[in-house]
Short mmCIF file of C-alpha atoms in Angstrom, two decimals:
data_model
loop_
_atom_site.label_atom_id
_atom_site.label_comp_id
_atom_site.label_asym_id
_atom_site.label_seq_id
_atom_site.Cartn_x
_atom_site.Cartn_y
_atom_site.Cartn_z
CA MET T 166 -4.99 -13.21 -12.38
CA ALA T 167 -2.64 -11.74 -9.79
CA GLN T 168 -2.40 -13.44 -6.42
CA GLU T 169 -4.14 -10.97 -4.10
CA PHE T 170 -3.45 -12.64 -0.75
CA ILE T 171 -1.63 -15.57 0.83
CA GLU T 172 -3.20 -17.92 3.38
CA ALA T 173 -1.27 -18.41 6.61
CA GLU T 174 -2.46 -21.11 8.99
CA GLY T 175 -0.23 -19.76 11.77
CA PRO T 176 2.68 -17.39 12.37
CA LEU T 177 5.26 -17.36 9.56
CA SER T 178 9.02 -17.01 9.77
CA ASP T 179 10.38 -13.61 8.75
CA ASP T 180 11.58 -15.09 5.45
CA ASP T 181 8.20 -16.61 4.61
CA PHE T 182 6.30 -13.50 5.68
CA TYR T 183 8.52 -11.23 3.59
CA ARG T 184 8.21 -13.41 0.50
CA ALA T 185 4.44 -13.68 0.93
CA ILE T 186 4.05 -9.90 0.95
CA ALA T 187 6.78 -8.99 -1.57
CA CYS T 188 6.20 -11.64 -4.25
CA ALA T 189 3.10 -13.67 -3.30
CA ALA T 190 5.08 -16.80 -2.40
CA SER T 191 3.30 -19.38 -0.27
CA PRO T 192 5.42 -20.66 2.65
CA GLY T 193 8.29 -22.61 1.13
CA GLY T 194 7.05 -21.87 -2.40
CA ASP T 195 8.15 -19.82 -5.38
CA CYS T 196 7.31 -16.19 -6.14
CA ARG T 197 4.08 -15.62 -8.07
CA LYS T 198 4.73 -11.92 -8.66
CA PRO T 199 7.90 -10.04 -9.63
CA LEU T 200 9.78 -8.16 -6.93
CA LEU T 201 9.22 -4.43 -7.49
CA TYR T 202 11.14 -1.48 -6.01
CA TRP T 203 11.33 2.27 -6.39
CA PRO T 204 14.63 2.95 -8.20
CA ALA T 205 17.65 3.84 -6.11
CA HIS T 206 17.87 7.42 -7.37
CA LYS T 207 14.32 8.18 -6.14
CA ARG T 208 14.43 6.53 -2.72
CA ASP T 209 15.52 9.65 -0.85
CA SER T 210 12.31 11.38 -1.89
CA VAL T 211 9.41 9.40 -3.34
CA THR T 212 6.73 12.07 -3.69
CA VAL T 213 3.15 11.56 -2.55
CA ALA T 214 0.13 13.77 -3.21
CA LEU T 215 -3.59 13.80 -2.53
CA VAL T 216 -4.36 14.61 -6.14
CA SER T 217 -8.15 14.59 -6.15
CA VAL T 218 -11.00 14.40 -3.66
CA THR T 219 -14.62 13.81 -4.64
CA ASP T 220 -17.02 16.69 -4.07
CA VAL T 221 -19.24 14.46 -1.91
CA LEU T 222 -16.64 14.53 0.87
CA VAL T 223 -17.61 17.09 3.51
CA PRO T 224 -14.81 19.15 5.12
CA TYR T 225 -14.55 17.24 8.42
CA ARG T 226 -14.32 13.96 6.50
CA ARG T 227 -11.65 15.36 4.20
CA ALA T 228 -9.66 16.33 7.28
CA LEU T 229 -9.60 12.64 8.29
CA TYR T 230 -8.06 11.67 4.96
CA GLU T 231 -5.55 14.51 5.18
CA ALA T 232 -4.53 13.49 8.70
CA GLY T 233 -4.43 9.81 7.75
CA LEU T 234 -2.11 10.54 4.84
CA ASP T 235 0.30 12.53 7.00
CA ALA T 236 0.28 9.82 9.67
CA ALA T 237 1.01 7.11 7.10
CA LEU T 238 4.03 8.98 5.77
CA ASP T 239 5.29 9.54 9.32
CA GLN T 240 5.00 5.81 10.07
CA ILE T 241 6.94 4.77 6.96
CA ASN T 242 9.62 7.45 7.30
CA ALA T 243 10.16 6.63 10.98
CA LEU T 244 11.34 3.16 9.98
CA GLU T 245 14.44 4.64 8.30
CA ALA T 246 14.11 1.73 5.91
CA GLY T 247 16.09 3.04 2.95
CA VAL T 248 13.13 4.77 1.31
CA ARG T 249 11.64 8.13 2.30
CA LEU T 250 8.29 9.60 1.29
CA GLN T 251 7.67 13.32 0.84
CA ARG T 252 4.22 14.87 0.59
CA VAL T 253 3.90 17.43 -2.18
CA ALA T 254 1.13 19.62 -3.58
CA THR T 255 1.31 18.65 -7.22
CA ASP T 256 -0.51 16.35 -9.62
CA ALA T 257 2.84 14.99 -10.81
CA ALA T 258 3.64 13.00 -7.65
CA ASP T 259 5.18 9.53 -7.81
CA ILE T 260 2.33 8.18 -5.67
CA ALA T 261 -0.97 9.83 -6.64
CA ILE T 262 -3.92 9.37 -4.28
CA HIS T 263 -7.56 9.86 -5.27
CA VAL T 264 -10.50 9.81 -2.88
CA VAL T 265 -13.48 8.72 -4.98
CA ALA T 266 -17.23 8.63 -4.40
CA THR T 267 -17.50 4.93 -5.30
CA ALA T 268 -18.88 2.68 -2.56
CA PRO T 269 -16.74 -0.31 -1.53
CA GLY T 270 -17.30 -3.28 -3.83
CA GLN T 271 -18.61 -1.15 -6.69
CA VAL T 272 -17.09 -0.34 -10.08
CA MET T 273 -15.47 3.08 -10.29
CA ALA T 274 -16.95 5.42 -12.90
CA ASP T 275 -16.71 9.13 -13.68
CA THR T 276 -13.73 9.57 -11.37
CA GLY T 277 -11.94 11.85 -13.82
CA VAL T 278 -9.05 9.36 -13.85
CA PRO T 279 -9.26 7.01 -16.85
CA ALA T 280 -6.97 4.43 -15.22
CA LEU T 281 -9.44 4.05 -12.33
CA ASP T 282 -12.75 3.90 -14.17
CA GLY T 283 -13.97 0.39 -14.86
CA ASN T 284 -12.15 -1.18 -11.91
CA VAL T 285 -13.81 -2.58 -8.81
CA LEU T 286 -12.91 -0.66 -5.66
CA PRO T 287 -12.68 -2.56 -2.36
CA LEU T 288 -12.01 0.07 0.32
CA GLY T 289 -8.70 0.98 -1.27
CA ARG T 290 -6.85 -0.03 -4.40
CA VAL T 291 -3.28 0.49 -5.57
CA ALA T 292 -1.88 0.00 -9.05
CA LEU T 293 1.78 0.22 -9.99
CA ARG T 294 3.39 0.97 -13.33
CA ALA T 295 6.74 -0.79 -13.40
CA ARG T 296 9.45 -1.84 -15.83
CA ASP T 297 12.36 -4.21 -15.25
CA SER T 298 11.47 -4.49 -11.54
CA GLU T 299 11.53 -0.68 -11.10
CA ILE T 300 8.37 1.18 -10.10
CA LYS T 301 7.72 4.21 -12.26
CA GLU T 302 4.52 5.46 -10.65
CA ALA T 303 1.75 4.39 -8.28
CA LEU T 304 -1.96 5.18 -8.37
CA ILE T 305 -4.13 4.80 -5.26
CA ALA T 306 -7.91 5.04 -5.01
CA VAL T 307 -9.69 5.16 -1.64
CA SER T 308 -13.44 5.19 -1.13
CA ALA T 309 -14.94 8.32 0.39
CA GLN T 310 -17.41 5.96 2.07
CA ALA T 311 -14.80 4.25 4.24
CA ARG T 312 -15.76 4.15 7.89
CA ARG T 313 -14.16 6.87 9.99
CA ARG T 314 -12.14 4.42 12.08
CA GLU T 315 -10.75 2.70 8.96
CA ILE T 316 -9.46 5.70 7.02
CA ALA T 317 -5.98 5.98 8.55
CA SER T 318 -5.43 2.21 8.33
CA ILE T 319 -6.51 2.03 4.68
CA LEU T 320 -4.18 4.85 3.71
CA LEU T 321 -1.27 3.29 5.59
CA GLU T 322 -1.86 -0.06 3.87
CA GLU T 323 -2.22 1.33 0.35
CA ILE T 324 0.82 3.62 0.63
CA THR T 325 2.92 0.79 2.09
CA GLN T 326 1.80 -1.46 -0.76
CA ALA T 327 2.80 1.27 -3.21
CA LEU T 328 6.39 0.59 -2.13
CA GLY T 329 6.15 -2.71 -4.03
CA LEU T 330 4.65 -4.78 -1.19
CA MET T 331 1.50 -5.72 -3.04
CA THR T 332 0.16 -8.92 -1.49
CA ASP T 333 -2.11 -9.22 1.55
CA ILE T 334 -2.07 -12.07 4.04
CA SER T 335 -5.02 -13.96 5.51
CA GLY T 336 -4.98 -15.88 8.78
CA PRO T 337 -5.78 -15.40 12.47
CA ALA T 338 -2.14 -14.73 13.34
CA TYR T 339 -2.15 -11.66 11.10
CA HIS T 340 -5.38 -9.94 12.03
CA ARG T 341 -3.26 -7.11 13.45
CA SER T 342 -1.04 -6.76 10.38
CA VAL T 343 -1.36 -3.77 8.08
CA PHE T 344 -1.34 -6.36 5.27
CA SER T 345 -4.34 -8.25 6.68
CA GLU T 346 -6.84 -9.32 4.03
CA THR T 347 -9.74 -9.09 6.48
CA SER T 348 -8.98 -6.18 8.81
CA ASN T 349 -8.54 -2.41 8.51
CA SER T 350 -7.58 -1.35 12.01
CA VAL T 351 -3.77 -1.07 12.07
CA VAL T 352 -2.24 2.42 12.13
CA ARG T 353 1.33 1.51 13.17
CA LEU T 354 4.09 -0.37 11.35
CA ARG T 355 5.50 -2.80 13.90
CA GLY T 356 6.96 -6.28 14.15
CA GLN T 357 6.99 -8.18 10.87
CA ASP T 358 5.21 -5.33 9.06
CA ALA T 359 8.15 -3.04 9.82
CA MET T 360 10.61 -5.83 8.99
CA VAL T 361 9.13 -6.25 5.51
CA VAL T 362 9.65 -2.60 4.58
CA ARG T 363 13.19 -2.52 5.99
CA ARG T 364 14.13 -5.75 4.24
CA HIS T 365 12.66 -4.68 0.91
CA TYR T 366 14.76 -1.51 0.79
CA GLY T 367 17.79 -2.76 2.70
CA PRO T 368 20.73 -4.58 1.04
CA GLN T 369 19.20 -6.44 -1.88
CA ILE T 370 19.14 -10.23 -1.79
CA GLU T 371 18.42 -12.70 -4.55
CA GLU T 372 14.86 -14.02 -4.60
CA ASP T 373 13.10 -16.43 -6.91
CA SER T 374 11.00 -14.67 -9.52
#
């Protein structure tokens, strides 16, 4: 089973925090996941689309997801981190987002997306298709039953994870991290969260795999 989160008893160094998020390495330990990146030729314009929205979502609630998506792209692009996201209106986007009727903690069914059905949905879920460390496509599912105040944070987390930063972190020092295992309240990429994205798409360094 994939390592879903790393425990942190206190604040981590930038190196340890990056490796925890990027390859599920415990502090001072080896990577437990491969390092994954969008290929260099796509990084100027990784496309993102809200591909499907369940019919149970009323218009004012849909507007929250639409606004949350735009805000997430603005946050990531503002980092000037070596990767840029572009929202498009097409089903063929690199990062495809689906808002589904499934309640958090339940198994997705009848979503219309075979790759989602049969999987448990927390509040949000991201899956990557990758080969030889290069991401080919990303699929995100978000529950339509997310609380209003959590929507923007969930979208920011899942889209940031779709950049190849797939592991959460758990610990009191990281309650205000977008990668927090236990919190969905962050709507800005700051501090070590911003560092992780910049480092991942900056000059490549050798990591254990």
